[in-house]
Coordinates of N, CA, C and O in Angstrom, one line a residue:
M583 N 16.8 -17.3 17.8 CA 16.5 -17.6 16.4 C 15.1 -17.5 16.0 O 14.9 -17.0 14.8
E584 N 14.3 -18.0 16.6 CA 12.6 -18.0 16.4 C 12.4 -16.6 16.2 O 11.5 -16.2 15.3
T585 N 12.6 -15.4 17.3 CA 12.2 -14.3 17.0 C 12.9 -13.7 15.6 O 12.0 -12.9 14.9
F586 N 14.0 -13.8 15.1 CA 14.5 -13.6 14.2 C 13.6 -14.0 13.0 O 13.3 -13.2 12.0
N587 N 13.1 -15.2 12.5 CA 12.5 -15.8 11.5 C 11.1 -15.0 11.7 O 10.6 -14.6 10.8
S588 N 10.5 -14.9 12.9 CA 9.1 -14.3 13.3 C 9.1 -12.9 12.5 O 8.4 -12.4 11.6
Q589 N 10.2 -12.0 12.7 CA 10.5 -10.7 12.3 C 10.7 -10.9 10.7 O 10.0 -10.0 10.0
R590 N 11.4 -11.7 10.3 CA 11.8 -11.8 9.0 C 10.3 -12.1 8.2 O 10.1 -11.6 7.1
D591 N 9.6 -13.1 8.8 CA 8.4 -13.6 8.1 C 7.4 -12.4 8.3 O 6.5 -12.3 7.5
L592 N 7.6 -11.4 9.4 CA 6.3 -10.6 9.3 C 6.8 -9.1 8.4 O 5.7 -8.8 7.7
H593 N 8.0 -9.0 8.0 CA 8.4 -8.2 7.4 C 8.0 -8.6 5.8 O 7.6 -7.5 5.1
E594 N 8.1 -9.6 5.5 CA 8.0 -10.4 4.3 C 6.3 -10.5 4.1 O 5.9 -10.1 2.9
A595 N 5.3 -10.5 4.9 CA 4.1 -10.4 4.9 C 3.8 -9.1 4.6 O 2.7 -8.7 3.6
Q596 N 4.4 -8.0 5.3 CA 4.0 -6.4 4.9 C 4.4 -6.2 3.8 O 3.6 -5.7 3.1
R597 N 5.7 -6.8 3.2 CA 6.1 -6.3 1.7 C 4.9 -6.9 1.0 O 4.5 -6.1 0.1
S598 N 4.6 -8.0 0.9 CA 3.5 -8.5 0.2 C 2.3 -7.7 0.2 O 1.5 -7.7 -0.9
L599 N 1.7 -7.4 1.4 CA 0.6 -6.7 1.6 C 0.7 -5.5 0.8 O 0.1 -5.0 -0.1
L600 N 1.9 -4.9 0.9 CA 2.1 -3.3 0.2 C 1.9 -3.7 -1.3 O 1.5 -2.5 -1.9
L601 N 2.4 -4.7 -1.8 CA 2.7 -5.0 -3.3 C 1.1 -5.4 -3.8 O 0.8 -4.9 -4.9
D602 N 0.5 -5.8 -2.8 CA -0.9 -6.4 -3.4 C -2.0 -5.2 -3.3 O -2.3 -4.8 -4.4
A603 N -1.5 -4.0 -2.4 CA -2.2 -3.0 -2.3 C -1.8 -1.8 -3.7 O -2.8 -1.3 -4.2
A604 N -0.8 -2.1 -4.1 CA -0.3 -1.3 -5.3 C -0.9 -1.9 -6.6 O -1.5 -1.2 -7.1
A605 N -1.3 -3.3 -6.5 CA -1.9 -3.9 -7.5 C -3.5 -3.4 -7.4 O -4.1 -3.3 -8.7
V606 N -4.2 -3.6 -6.4 CA -5.4 -2.9 -6.1 C -5.5 -1.6 -6.6 O -6.6 -1.4 -7.3
M607 N -4.7 -0.8 -6.2 CA -4.6 0.7 -6.7 C -4.9 0.7 -8.0 O -5.7 1.4 -8.8
R608 N -3.7 0.0 -9.0 CA -3.9 0.0 -10.5 C -5.4 -0.5 -11.1 O -5.9 0.1 -11.8
R609 N -5.8 -1.9 -10.2 CA -6.9 -2.0 -10.9 C -8.3 -1.4 -10.8 O -9.3 -1.1 -11.7
R610 N -8.4 -0.9 -9.5 CA -9.6 -0.1 -8.8 C -9.6 1.2 -9.5 O -10.8 1.6 -9.8
Y611 N -8.6 1.9 -9.5 CA -8.5 3.4 -9.6 C -7.8 3.7 -10.9 O -7.9 4.8 -11.7
G612 N -6.6 2.9 -11.2 CA -5.5 3.6 -11.8 C -5.8 3.6 -13.6 O -5.3 4.4 -14.2
R613 N -6.7 2.8 -14.0 CA -6.7 2.5 -15.5 C -8.1 3.3 -16.0 O -8.1 3.5 -17.1
G614 N -8.7 3.7 -15.0 CA -10.1 4.7 -15.5 C -11.1 3.9 -16.1 O -11.7 4.6 -16.5
I615 N -11.1 2.6 -15.9 CA -11.9 1.9 -16.4 C -12.7 1.2 -15.5 O -14.0 0.4 -15.8
G616 N -12.5 1.2 -14.3 CA -13.3 0.5 -13.2 C -14.7 1.4 -12.8 O -14.7 2.5 -13.2
L617 N -15.1 1.0 -11.9 CA -16.6 1.5 -11.4 C -16.0 2.8 -10.5 O -16.9 3.7 -10.3
D618 N -15.1 3.0 -9.9 CA -14.7 3.9 -9.1 C -14.1 4.9 -9.8 O -12.8 4.8 -10.1
H619 N -14.4 6.3 -9.8 CA -13.7 7.2 -10.6 C -13.6 8.5 -9.2 O -13.4 9.7 -9.9
S620 N -13.4 8.1 -8.1 CA -13.0 8.9 -7.3 C -11.7 9.5 -7.2 O -11.4 10.3 -6.5
M621 N -10.9 8.9 -7.9 CA -9.4 9.3 -8.0 C -9.0 9.2 -9.3 O -9.3 8.4 -10.1
S622 N -8.0 9.9 -10.0 CA -7.7 10.0 -11.2 C -6.8 9.1 -11.3 O -5.9 8.6 -10.6
P623 N -6.5 8.4 -12.5 CA -5.8 7.4 -12.7 C -4.0 7.9 -12.6 O -3.3 6.8 -11.8
T624 N -3.7 9.0 -12.8 CA -2.5 9.5 -12.5 C -2.0 9.3 -10.8 O -1.1 9.0 -10.5
T625 N -3.1 10.0 -10.0 CA -3.1 9.9 -8.6 C -2.9 8.3 -8.2 O -2.3 8.0 -7.3
A626 N -3.9 7.6 -8.5 CA -3.6 6.3 -8.1 C -2.4 5.7 -8.4 O -1.5 4.8 -7.7
E627 N -1.7 5.8 -9.8 CA -0.3 5.4 -10.0 C 0.5 6.0 -9.1 O 1.5 5.0 -8.9
R628 N 0.5 7.2 -8.7 CA 1.5 7.7 -7.7 C 1.6 7.1 -6.4 O 2.3 6.5 -5.8
L629 N 0.2 6.7 -6.1 CA 0.4 5.9 -4.7 C 0.6 4.8 -4.8 O 1.3 3.9 -4.0
A630 N 0.3 4.1 -5.8 CA 0.6 2.5 -6.3 C 2.0 2.5 -6.1 O 3.0 1.5 -5.6
T631 N 3.0 3.5 -7.0 CA 4.4 3.7 -6.7 C 5.0 3.6 -5.2 O 5.7 3.3 -5.0
V632 N 4.3 4.5 -4.6 CA 4.7 4.7 -3.2 C 4.5 3.3 -2.4 O 5.6 3.1 -1.7
F633 N 3.4 2.7 -2.7 CA 3.5 1.2 -2.0 C 4.4 0.3 -2.5 O 5.3 -0.3 -1.6
E634 N 4.8 0.7 -3.7 CA 6.1 -0.3 -4.1 C 7.3 0.0 -3.6 O 7.9 -0.7 -3.3
G635 N 7.4 1.3 -3.6 CA 8.8 1.8 -2.9 C 8.8 1.6 -1.5 O 10.2 1.1 -1.2
I636 N 7.9 1.7 -0.5 CA 7.9 1.2 0.5 C 8.2 -0.1 0.9 O 9.0 -0.7 1.6
A637 N 7.6 -1.0 -0.1 CA 7.9 -2.5 0.0 C 9.2 -2.8 -0.5 O 9.8 -3.6 0.3
R638 N 9.8 -2.0 -1.3 CA 11.2 -2.6 -1.5 C 12.3 -1.7 -1.0 O 13.4 -1.6 -1.2
A639 N 11.8 -0.7 0.2 CA 12.5 -0.2 1.1 C 13.5 0.8 0.3 O 14.8 0.9 0.7
E640 N 12.9 1.4 -0.8 CA 13.8 2.5 -1.4 C 14.2 3.8 -0.7 O 13.3 4.3 0.2
P641 N 15.2 4.1 -0.7 CA 16.1 5.2 0.0 C 15.1 6.5 0.0 O 15.0 7.1 0.9
A642 N 14.7 6.8 -0.9 CA 13.8 8.1 -1.5 C 12.8 8.0 -0.7 O 11.9 9.0 -0.3
L643 N 12.3 6.8 0.0 CA 11.0 6.9 0.8 C 11.3 6.4 2.2 O 10.4 5.9 3.1
D644 N 12.4 6.6 2.7 CA 12.9 6.4 4.1 C 12.0 7.0 5.1 O 11.6 6.7 6.2
K645 N 11.6 8.5 4.7 CA 11.0 9.3 5.5 C 9.4 9.0 5.5 O 8.9 9.5 6.4
A646 N 8.9 8.2 4.7 CA 7.5 7.7 4.4 C 7.2 6.9 5.6 O 8.1 6.2 6.4
D647 N 5.7 6.9 6.4 CA 5.2 6.2 7.5 C 5.0 5.0 7.1 O 4.0 4.9 6.5
R648 N 5.8 4.0 7.4 CA 5.7 2.6 6.8 C 4.4 2.0 7.5 O 3.6 1.3 6.8
N649 N 4.2 2.5 8.8 CA 3.1 2.0 9.6 C 1.6 2.2 8.9 O 0.8 1.5 8.8
E650 N 1.8 3.7 8.6 CA 0.4 4.2 7.8 C 0.4 3.5 6.6 O -0.9 3.4 6.4
A651 N 1.3 3.5 5.9 CA 1.3 2.8 4.6 C 0.6 1.4 4.7 O -0.2 1.1 4.0
I652 N 1.1 0.5 5.7 CA 0.5 -0.9 5.9 C -0.9 -0.8 6.4 O -1.7 -1.4 6.0
A653 N -1.1 0.2 7.2 CA -2.5 0.4 7.7 C -3.5 0.8 6.2 O -4.7 0.2 6.3
L654 N -3.2 1.6 5.6 CA -3.7 2.2 4.4 C -3.9 0.7 3.6 O -5.1 0.2 2.9
A655 N -2.8 0.1 3.3 CA -2.8 -1.3 2.5 C -3.9 -2.3 2.7 O -4.7 -2.7 2.1
H656 N -3.9 -2.4 4.5 CA -5.0 -3.1 4.9 C -6.2 -2.6 4.5 O -7.2 -3.4 4.2
R657 N -6.6 -1.3 4.6 CA -8.0 -0.7 4.3 C -8.4 -1.0 2.8 O -9.4 -1.2 2.5
L658 N -7.3 -0.6 1.9 CA -7.5 -0.5 0.6 C -7.8 -2.3 0.0 O -8.7 -2.2 -0.6
V659 N -7.0 -3.2 0.6 CA -7.2 -4.5 0.1 C -8.8 -4.9 0.9 O -9.3 -5.5 -0.1
D660 N -8.8 -4.4 2.0 CA -10.2 -4.9 2.6 C -11.5 -4.1 1.9 O -12.5 -4.1 2.3
D661 N -11.1 -3.0 1.2 CA -11.9 -2.1 0.9 C -12.9 -1.5 1.9 O -14.2 -1.4 2.0
D662 N -12.2 -1.0 3.1 CA -12.6 -0.4 4.3 C -12.4 0.8 4.5 O -11.6 1.2 5.4
H663 N -12.9 1.7 3.7 CA -12.8 3.1 3.9 C -11.4 3.5 3.9 O -10.8 4.4 4.6
P664 N -10.6 3.4 2.8 CA -9.0 3.7 2.8 C -9.1 5.6 2.7 O -8.1 6.0 3.1
E665 N -10.1 6.0 2.2 CA -10.1 7.6 2.1 C -10.0 8.3 3.7 O -9.6 9.0 3.6
H666 N -10.0 7.4 4.8 CA -9.9 7.8 6.1 C -8.3 8.0 6.4 O -8.3 8.4 7.5
S667 N -7.6 7.3 5.5 CA -6.0 7.1 5.9 C -5.4 8.7 5.6 O -6.0 9.4 4.7
R668 N -4.5 9.1 6.6 CA -3.9 10.4 6.2 C -3.0 10.3 4.8 O -2.6 11.4 4.3
M669 N -2.7 9.1 4.5 CA -2.0 9.0 3.0 C -2.8 9.1 1.9 O -2.3 9.3 0.8
W670 N -4.1 8.9 2.2 CA -5.2 8.9 1.0 C -4.9 10.6 0.3 O -5.0 11.4 0.9
P671 N -4.7 10.5 -0.9 CA -4.6 11.6 -1.6 C -6.0 12.4 -1.5 O -7.3 11.8 -1.8
A672 N -5.8 13.8 -1.4 CA -7.0 14.8 -1.0 C -7.4 15.2 -2.3 O -6.8 15.3 -3.4

């Protein structure tokens, strides 16, 4: 039973991280009013929506690389070169 709870807790933590990353995308890039203009607000909104979709396990994003999304979410939240991720919009 302990393993089940650990897996559920991990999944919930990852879900929260992805949702936090979506919020960071919107604040940092999405509104066009922040200091970082390296990404258009439209592109930022798309990536934020992907984070949310993966967090909510939406069927349309079943083929998305969840592990890469989680790694990018960590980089984004930590502001640690998220542009190095394969998921970062070019």
